[in-house]
Amino acid sequence: MEFPVKQDIIQKAIDELYIKDFSKATIREVVAVAAQVEKETGLEIIHMEMGVPGLPAAEIGVQAEIKALKDGVASIYPVLDGLPELKKEASRFIKAFIDLDISSEGCIPVVGSMQSTFMSFLVAGQCEENKDTILFIDPGFPVQKQQAVVLGYKYETFDVYDYRGDKLKEKLESYLSKGNISCIIYSNPNNPAWFCLKESELKIIGELATKYDTIVIEDLAYFAMDFRKDLGIPFQAPYQVSVGKYTDNYLLLISGSKAFSYAGERIAVAAISDKLYRRNYSGLTKRYGSGTFGSVFVHRVFYGITAGAPHAAQYALAAMMKAASDGEFSFLDDVKEYGRRARKLKDIFLNHGFGIVYDNDLGEEIADGFYFTIRYPGMTGGQLMAALVPFGITAISLDTTGSNQQGLRACTSFIKDNQYQLLEERLTAFNKLYPLE
Amino acid sequence: MEFPVKQDIIQKAIDELYIKDFSKATIREVVAVAAQVEKETGLEIIHMEMGVPGLPAAEIGVQAEIKALKDGVASIYPVLDGLPELKKEASRFIKAFIDLDISSEGCIPVVGSMQSTFMSFLVAGQCEENKDTILFIDPGFPVQKQQAVVLGYKYETFDVYDYRGDKLKEKLESYLSKGNISCIIYSNPNNPAWFCLKESELKIIGELATKYDTIVIEDLAYFAMDFRKDLGIPFQAPYQVSVGKYTDNYLLLISGSKAFSYAGERIAVAAISDKLYRRNYSGLTKRYGSGTFGSVFVHRVFYGITAGAPHAAQYALAAMMKAASDGEFSFLDDVKEYGRRARKLKDIFLNHGFGIVYDNDLGEEIADGFYFTIRYPGMTGGQLMAALVPFGITAISLDTTGSNQQGLRACTSFIKDNQYQLLEERLTAFNKLYPLE
């Protein structure tokens, strides 16, 4: 195979998909163009655009789900606020790996963390009339902004790149002091940039959330996957860091998709702090007659959207969490593979003149994990994305994620063993076409 | 056991649950009071308040779901708009049993019909700025009105009891002519009253939906369960009647919960007519940049709420629909049990001076099925509900369903074989306390 692939082949794919400006393509458009090029040329694409698990589902979960189906749960409506065993195990799992106390009542099994984000935005936006705006600490998962659009909610956003550490306080306060922020959302580890907010930063967020009475939605989609530390030993430090240590106004989104490679079954837990669960808000009382945050979340919103989470999958997640808390299932051992891949890929990119965009956590080198970010001298993110496609390399531009930096997000989940060598060869060809100074 | 149960035992349960006016109790409150009385007295309650399936899940579905899990689907995100095989089989199932042509593109697997109702309301309400109100043809499923409250949408409602047949036209037109109705929703067979709108009535609804350009949401939760006709032979009349014969502005909600007793896995299909799927609306273009009803429904709203339906359960529904369309699985044979129960229960109630509230479809005696409605001379619905509890009989008042009639909805799904005799004895005691004239 000669690199780069002829431009007319790529242009044909772009034209056929009616993409006006490929440098601004969405994930799905990049996937579609790559698929077209793959079909046309037989080229093996190095896929780094999709953030989906590339490992088999945890067997403990699959077995528990099959057993539940054999036991007849398919006909029985799940209890709305969740299988008691899963609620109990989720509460225990949170204690074991985050060292937070959230009672089982507030641990709600939901249809993927996507649903808990949607519901959290929805309810937070109804709590108080003057608080009508979501604050995104970016970069972030683009679909969460789409959720705000679906709901017709306003949002504010800033790229945290220039506001790590103490600088975060003033920046956050500039938004919160306006009094219109219903909730703050961020992911930790960060999707797409894989930096991790530190205790000192979470403390700032938590204390300001209390001061300005806003709700923090902590998206733990990549729970405990900061592989620099061993976060996988139950009931023993170090723990996954959380804003829950610094405020009562929080809820955690714990996904089964990445940590347990259980994305297919759409199962996650929304864990609402005890105080937030029981808190009354004037807007909720006005709309629903009565109701605390937790009861509106469960009995009004969750009931009205999906009436519970799929029954059998709840048994799967309960079994996985129980085994993890019991110390019988080292769930991080499987997903550490992502970290190993990231290390190898980053080294290859770095050897070919690329840089890591989000490269440190307050001076400490960033972790190797599910995602990493790359840049190339003299190219915008959009240009770099488009320039790599002819070399059979796909990733998404950071500017689709709320980042102001020029670069790409690359995901390690689909990388196959033979592709390090391919990447090496292709980046060598890339350097010839786009020589370094 | 002496009947009635002593009033102080019941009052104690009511007080402990902080129910102010028991005659207005919700389903869940009735369940809770009954459970308390059951615990206190050891009395076997004849439960008719819950509308949940009481039969085992269809085995074909369970086996297909287990196989999918063994094949590894738990780790793999479902395709957003649905498993291709399920989409194809849903389209074919609709042709086989409703005789409508909806292409597989428009058949979207969702997390229960609750989700498709929520999403349909949401999108319909965003289509055109002036169309901001949902019209309920009542009685109906109370949670659907809660969905409107969650969304902050306005709604209008009327009890169709007095507007069957030709009278429906003028009544509907009185709402539609205002120009503010985004969508019309009803269930057929009706939850809670089990009447069935006839072809002539669906024709009125369909033609007016076209005339006033509004969307019809046809809730087929009790698909094909009008047991007066044999609706279970694929590709052969008679078919489940549908508004889809009379307008292009429709979507069907087809649930796996009742027809296949598959409620636990939260799997259903929203089937959007081809024309509606591809239709552009000004409000959607304004909000989302571009987009047809179908693409907004799937790629914006469904993506943003649950990012698809649980993967393994989609294989279950595909297998059940395929077997039904192939004529290898007579899915109605299992659920006909509900009709047999209804007949026996109705006879016992009728023999004890009760009447059926919604008793005919334009002169034809109503079908026996999942639900039926009862009244007792001189009592309101609330009074009757409260009066039956001391006899260990539970059902819900019709006024919680948008009905103006005084009576109860009774569900047949939990009735056990020994309970016909119990009902007979208890109603005899009931007649003594509340003698007929």
Coordinates of C-alpha atoms in Angstrom, one line a residue, chain B residues 33-409:
Chain B
V33 CA -52.2 -0.3 52.1
A34 CA -53.1 -3.8 50.9
A35 CA -49.6 -5.0 51.7
Q36 CA -49.9 -3.6 55.2
V37 CA -53.4 -5.3 55.7
E38 CA -52.0 -8.5 54.3
K39 CA -49.1 -8.4 56.8
E40 CA -51.3 -7.5 59.8
T41 CA -54.1 -10.0 59.2
G42 CA -52.6 -12.8 57.1
L43 CA -55.5 -12.2 54.7
E44 CA -55.1 -13.3 51.0
I45 CA -55.7 -10.2 49.0
I46 CA -57.3 -10.4 45.5
H47 CA -54.9 -8.1 43.8
M48 CA -56.4 -6.3 40.8
E49 CA -54.7 -2.9 41.1
M50 CA -51.5 -3.5 39.2
G51 CA -51.3 -3.7 35.4
V52 CA -48.3 -5.9 35.1
P53 CA -48.0 -9.2 33.3
G54 CA -48.6 -12.3 35.3
L55 CA -47.4 -14.9 32.9
P56 CA -43.9 -16.2 32.2
A57 CA -41.8 -14.5 29.5
A58 CA -42.0 -16.1 26.0
E59 CA -39.4 -18.8 26.0
I60 CA -38.2 -18.0 22.5
G61 CA -37.2 -14.5 23.7
V62 CA -35.4 -15.7 26.8
Q63 CA -33.4 -18.3 24.8
A64 CA -32.4 -15.7 22.1
E65 CA -31.4 -13.2 24.8
I66 CA -29.2 -15.8 26.6
K67 CA -27.6 -16.8 23.3
A68 CA -26.8 -13.2 22.5
L69 CA -25.1 -12.8 25.9
K70 CA -23.1 -15.9 25.3
D71 CA -22.1 -14.5 21.9
G72 CA -20.6 -11.5 23.6
V73 CA -23.0 -8.6 22.9
A74 CA -22.8 -7.3 26.5
S75 CA -19.6 -5.4 25.7
I76 CA -20.8 -3.9 22.4
Y77 CA -22.8 -0.7 22.2
P78 CA -26.0 -1.5 20.3
V79 CA -26.3 0.3 17.0
L80 CA -28.2 3.5 17.9
D81 CA -31.2 3.0 15.7
G82 CA -31.4 -0.6 16.5
L83 CA -30.3 -4.1 15.7
P84 CA -30.8 -4.5 12.0
E85 CA -32.4 -7.9 12.5
L86 CA -34.9 -6.4 14.9
K87 CA -35.7 -3.5 12.7
K88 CA -36.4 -5.8 9.8
E89 CA -38.5 -8.2 11.9
A90 CA -40.5 -5.3 13.5
S91 CA -41.3 -4.0 10.0
R92 CA -42.4 -7.4 9.0
F93 CA -44.4 -8.0 12.2
I94 CA -46.3 -4.8 11.6
K95 CA -47.1 -5.9 8.1
A96 CA -48.1 -9.4 9.3
F97 CA -50.4 -8.3 12.1
I98 CA -51.5 -4.7 11.3
D99 CA -51.2 -4.8 7.6
L100 CA -49.2 -1.5 7.5
D101 CA -46.1 -0.8 5.6
I102 CA -43.4 0.8 7.7
S103 CA -39.9 0.4 6.5
S104 CA -37.3 -1.0 8.9
E105 CA -35.6 2.4 9.1
G106 CA -38.6 3.8 11.0
C107 CA -38.8 0.8 13.5
I108 CA -36.7 1.9 16.4
P109 CA -36.1 -0.4 19.3
V110 CA -36.5 1.6 22.6
V111 CA -36.3 1.0 26.3
G112 CA -40.0 0.2 26.8
S113 CA -43.0 2.0 25.3
M114 CA -42.6 4.5 28.2
Q115 CA -39.5 5.8 26.5
S116 CA -41.1 6.0 23.1
T117 CA -44.1 8.0 24.6
F118 CA -41.7 10.4 26.3
M119 CA -39.6 10.9 23.2
S120 CA -42.7 11.2 21.0
F121 CA -44.1 13.9 23.2
L122 CA -40.8 15.6 23.4
V123 CA -40.1 15.7 19.6
A124 CA -43.8 16.4 18.7
G125 CA -43.7 19.4 21.0
Q126 CA -40.6 20.8 19.3
C127 CA -41.9 20.5 15.7
E128 CA -43.7 23.8 15.4
E129 CA -43.7 26.7 17.7
N130 CA -47.5 27.2 17.9
K131 CA -48.2 23.5 18.5
D132 CA -47.4 23.1 22.2
T133 CA -50.3 21.0 23.6
I134 CA -50.8 17.2 23.8
L135 CA -54.3 15.9 23.4
F136 CA -55.2 12.8 25.4
I137 CA -58.2 10.7 24.3
D138 CA -59.0 9.5 27.8
P139 CA -59.2 7.3 29.9
G140 CA -55.6 6.6 29.7
F141 CA -52.4 5.6 31.4
P142 CA -51.8 8.2 34.2
V143 CA -48.0 8.2 33.9
Q144 CA -48.3 9.6 30.4
K145 CA -49.7 12.8 31.9
Q146 CA -46.8 12.8 34.3
Q147 CA -44.5 12.7 31.3
A148 CA -46.1 15.9 30.1
V149 CA -45.5 17.5 33.5
V150 CA -41.8 16.4 33.5
L151 CA -41.5 18.0 30.0
G152 CA -43.4 21.1 31.1
Y153 CA -45.8 20.6 28.2
K154 CA -49.5 21.6 28.3
Y155 CA -52.2 19.0 27.6
E156 CA -55.9 18.8 27.0
T157 CA -58.0 15.7 27.7
F158 CA -61.5 14.4 27.4
D159 CA -63.2 11.2 28.4
V160 CA -64.3 9.4 25.2
Y161 CA -67.1 7.7 27.0
D162 CA -69.7 10.1 25.7
Y163 CA -68.0 10.7 22.3
R164 CA -67.8 7.3 20.7
G165 CA -68.6 6.9 17.0
D166 CA -69.6 10.0 14.9
K167 CA -69.7 12.2 18.0
L168 CA -65.9 11.8 18.1
K169 CA -65.4 14.0 15.1
E170 CA -67.0 17.2 16.5
K171 CA -65.3 16.7 19.8
L172 CA -61.9 16.2 18.4
E173 CA -62.3 19.1 16.0
S174 CA -63.2 21.4 18.9
Y175 CA -59.6 20.9 20.1
L176 CA -57.7 20.5 16.8
S177 CA -59.3 23.6 15.2
K178 CA -57.5 25.8 17.8
G179 CA -54.2 24.8 16.0
N180 CA -52.2 24.2 19.2
I181 CA -52.3 20.4 19.3
S182 CA -48.8 18.8 18.7
C183 CA -50.0 15.3 19.0
I184 CA -52.9 13.1 20.0
I185 CA -52.5 10.0 22.1
Y186 CA -54.7 7.1 23.0
S187 CA -54.3 3.4 23.7
N188 CA -56.1 0.6 21.8
P189 CA -57.2 -1.7 23.3
N190 CA -57.8 0.9 25.9
N191 CA -55.9 1.0 29.2
P192 CA -57.8 1.2 31.6
A193 CA -61.2 0.5 30.2
W194 CA -60.5 -2.2 27.6
F195 CA -62.9 -0.7 25.0
C196 CA -61.5 -0.8 21.4
L197 CA -61.8 2.1 19.1
K198 CA -63.3 0.9 15.8
E199 CA -62.2 1.4 12.2
S200 CA -64.8 4.2 11.8
E201 CA -63.4 6.0 14.9
L202 CA -59.8 5.6 13.8
K203 CA -60.7 6.9 10.4
I204 CA -62.1 10.1 12.1
I205 CA -58.9 10.5 14.1
G206 CA -56.6 9.8 11.1
E207 CA -58.4 12.2 8.8
L208 CA -58.5 15.0 11.3
A209 CA -54.8 14.5 12.1
T210 CA -54.1 15.0 8.4
K211 CA -56.5 17.9 8.1
Y212 CA -55.0 19.8 11.1
D213 CA -51.5 18.5 10.6
T214 CA -51.0 16.9 14.0
I215 CA -49.2 13.6 14.9
V216 CA -51.1 10.6 16.2
I217 CA -49.3 8.5 18.8
E218 CA -51.1 5.1 18.8
D219 CA -50.2 3.2 22.0
L220 CA -50.5 -0.5 21.2
A221 CA -49.4 -1.7 24.7
Y222 CA -52.1 -4.4 24.4
F223 CA -51.3 -5.2 20.8
A224 CA -53.8 -7.7 19.2
M225 CA -55.4 -8.5 22.6
D226 CA -59.0 -7.8 21.4
F227 CA -59.8 -11.5 21.8
R228 CA -63.2 -11.2 20.1
K229 CA -61.4 -11.6 16.9
D230 CA -58.5 -13.9 15.9
L231 CA -55.8 -11.3 15.3
G232 CA -53.0 -13.8 15.7
I233 CA -52.7 -15.3 12.2
P234 CA -49.8 -13.5 10.3
F235 CA -50.5 -11.9 7.0
Q236 CA -54.2 -12.7 7.2
A237 CA -57.2 -10.7 8.1
P238 CA -58.6 -9.7 10.6
Y239 CA -55.7 -7.4 11.6
Q240 CA -55.1 -5.2 14.6
V241 CA -56.9 -2.0 13.6
S242 CA -54.7 1.1 13.4
V243 CA -54.9 4.8 12.6
G244 CA -52.1 4.2 10.1
K245 CA -54.7 3.2 7.5
Y246 CA -56.1 6.8 7.6
T247 CA -53.2 9.2 8.0
D248 CA -49.4 9.4 7.3
N249 CA -48.9 11.5 10.5
Y250 CA -48.5 8.6 12.9
L251 CA -46.3 6.5 15.0
L252 CA -47.1 3.2 16.7
L253 CA -45.9 2.2 20.2
I254 CA -45.4 -1.6 20.2
S255 CA -44.5 -3.0 23.5
G256 CA -42.9 -6.3 24.3
S257 CA -44.2 -6.2 27.8
K258 CA -47.7 -7.5 27.6
A259 CA -48.1 -9.4 24.3
F260 CA -44.8 -11.3 24.9
S261 CA -44.8 -10.9 28.8
Y262 CA -41.4 -9.3 28.4
A263 CA -41.8 -6.3 30.7
G264 CA -38.7 -6.9 32.7
E265 CA -36.3 -6.2 29.9
R266 CA -37.7 -2.8 29.0
I267 CA -37.9 -3.5 25.3
A268 CA -40.3 -2.1 22.7
V269 CA -40.4 -0.7 19.2
A270 CA -41.4 2.8 18.2
A271 CA -42.6 2.5 14.6
I272 CA -42.6 5.9 12.8
S273 CA -44.5 6.1 9.5
D274 CA -42.2 6.6 6.5
K275 CA -43.6 10.0 5.7
L276 CA -43.4 11.2 9.3
Y277 CA -39.8 9.8 9.6
R278 CA -38.6 11.9 6.6
R279 CA -40.6 15.0 7.3
N280 CA -38.9 18.3 8.1
Y281 CA -40.4 20.6 10.7
S282 CA -39.5 24.2 11.2
G283 CA -39.0 23.9 14.9
L284 CA -36.6 21.0 14.5
T285 CA -34.6 22.8 11.9
K286 CA -34.4 25.8 14.1
R287 CA -33.3 23.9 17.2
Y288 CA -31.0 21.2 15.7
G289 CA -29.7 22.9 12.5
S290 CA -31.3 20.4 10.3
G291 CA -33.2 17.2 10.7
T292 CA -36.3 15.3 10.0
F293 CA -38.7 14.0 12.6
G294 CA -37.0 10.5 12.4
S295 CA -33.5 11.7 12.5
V296 CA -34.1 14.0 15.5
F297 CA -36.0 11.2 17.2
V298 CA -33.1 8.8 16.8
H299 CA -29.9 10.8 16.5
R300 CA -30.6 13.6 18.9
V301 CA -33.2 12.5 21.4
F302 CA -32.8 8.8 21.7
Y303 CA -29.0 9.2 21.5
G304 CA -29.2 11.8 24.3
I305 CA -31.5 9.8 26.6
T306 CA -30.2 6.2 26.6
A307 CA -27.9 5.9 23.5
G308 CA -29.9 2.9 22.3
A309 CA -31.8 0.0 23.8
P310 CA -30.2 -2.9 25.7
H311 CA -28.4 -5.1 23.3
A312 CA -29.3 -8.6 24.3
A313 CA -33.0 -7.8 24.7
Q314 CA -33.1 -6.7 21.1
Y315 CA -32.2 -10.2 20.1
A316 CA -35.1 -11.5 22.3
L317 CA -37.7 -9.2 20.6
A318 CA -36.3 -10.0 17.1
A319 CA -36.7 -13.7 17.8
M320 CA -40.2 -13.4 19.2
M321 CA -41.4 -11.2 16.3
K322 CA -39.8 -13.4 13.7
A323 CA -41.4 -16.6 15.1
A324 CA -44.7 -14.8 15.3
S325 CA -44.6 -13.6 11.7
D326 CA -43.4 -17.0 10.6
G327 CA -46.5 -18.5 12.1
E328 CA -44.4 -20.6 14.5
F329 CA -45.2 -18.8 17.7
S330 CA -48.9 -18.1 18.5
F331 CA -48.1 -15.4 20.9
L332 CA -51.7 -14.6 21.7
D333 CA -52.4 -18.2 22.9
D334 CA -50.5 -17.4 26.1
V335 CA -52.1 -14.1 26.8
K336 CA -55.7 -15.3 26.1
E337 CA -55.6 -16.5 29.7
Y338 CA -56.2 -12.8 30.6
G339 CA -59.5 -12.9 28.6
R340 CA -60.6 -16.1 30.3
R341 CA -60.0 -14.6 33.7
A342 CA -61.8 -11.4 32.8
R343 CA -64.9 -13.4 31.7
K344 CA -65.1 -15.3 35.0
L345 CA -64.4 -12.2 37.2
K346 CA -66.9 -10.1 35.3
D347 CA -69.6 -12.7 35.7
I348 CA -69.0 -12.9 39.5
F349 CA -69.1 -9.1 39.8
L350 CA -72.3 -8.9 37.6
N351 CA -74.0 -11.6 39.7
H352 CA -73.4 -9.4 42.8
G353 CA -75.0 -6.3 41.5
F354 CA -71.9 -4.6 39.9
G355 CA -72.0 -3.1 36.5
I356 CA -69.4 -2.8 33.8
V357 CA -68.7 0.9 33.2
Y358 CA -67.2 0.9 29.7
D359 CA -69.3 -2.0 28.5
N360 CA -69.6 -1.7 24.7
D361 CA -67.9 -0.6 21.4
L362 CA -70.6 1.2 19.4
G363 CA -73.2 -1.4 20.6
E364 CA -70.9 -4.5 20.5
E365 CA -70.2 -6.0 23.9
I366 CA -66.7 -5.1 25.0
A367 CA -63.9 -7.7 24.8
D368 CA -62.6 -9.7 27.7
G369 CA -59.0 -9.0 28.3
F370 CA -56.3 -7.6 30.5
Y371 CA -58.5 -5.0 32.2
F372 CA -62.2 -4.4 32.9
T373 CA -64.1 -1.6 34.7
I374 CA -66.7 -2.0 37.4
R375 CA -69.2 0.2 39.2
Y376 CA -71.6 -0.3 42.1
P377 CA -74.9 1.5 42.6
G378 CA -74.7 4.6 44.8
M379 CA -70.9 4.7 45.1
T380 CA -68.3 6.9 43.5
G381 CA -65.1 5.3 42.3
G382 CA -63.2 6.4 45.3
Q383 CA -65.8 5.1 47.7
L384 CA -66.0 1.8 45.9
M385 CA -62.2 1.4 46.0
A386 CA -62.1 2.1 49.7
A387 CA -65.2 -0.1 50.4
L388 CA -63.6 -3.1 48.7
V389 CA -60.3 -3.0 50.6
P390 CA -61.8 -4.4 53.9
F391 CA -63.0 -7.4 51.8
G392 CA -59.4 -8.0 50.6
I393 CA -60.1 -6.8 47.0
T394 CA -58.0 -4.1 45.5
A395 CA -58.4 -2.1 42.3
I396 CA -57.9 1.6 41.3
S397 CA -60.4 4.4 40.9
L398 CA -61.1 5.4 37.3
D399 CA -60.8 9.1 38.1
T400 CA -57.0 8.7 38.3
T401 CA -57.1 7.8 34.6
G402 CA -58.9 10.8 33.1
S403 CA -62.3 9.1 33.2
N404 CA -65.3 11.0 34.3
Q405 CA -67.1 7.8 35.2
Q406 CA -67.6 6.5 38.7
G407 CA -66.0 3.1 39.0
L408 CA -62.8 1.1 39.2
R409 CA -60.3 -0.5 36.9

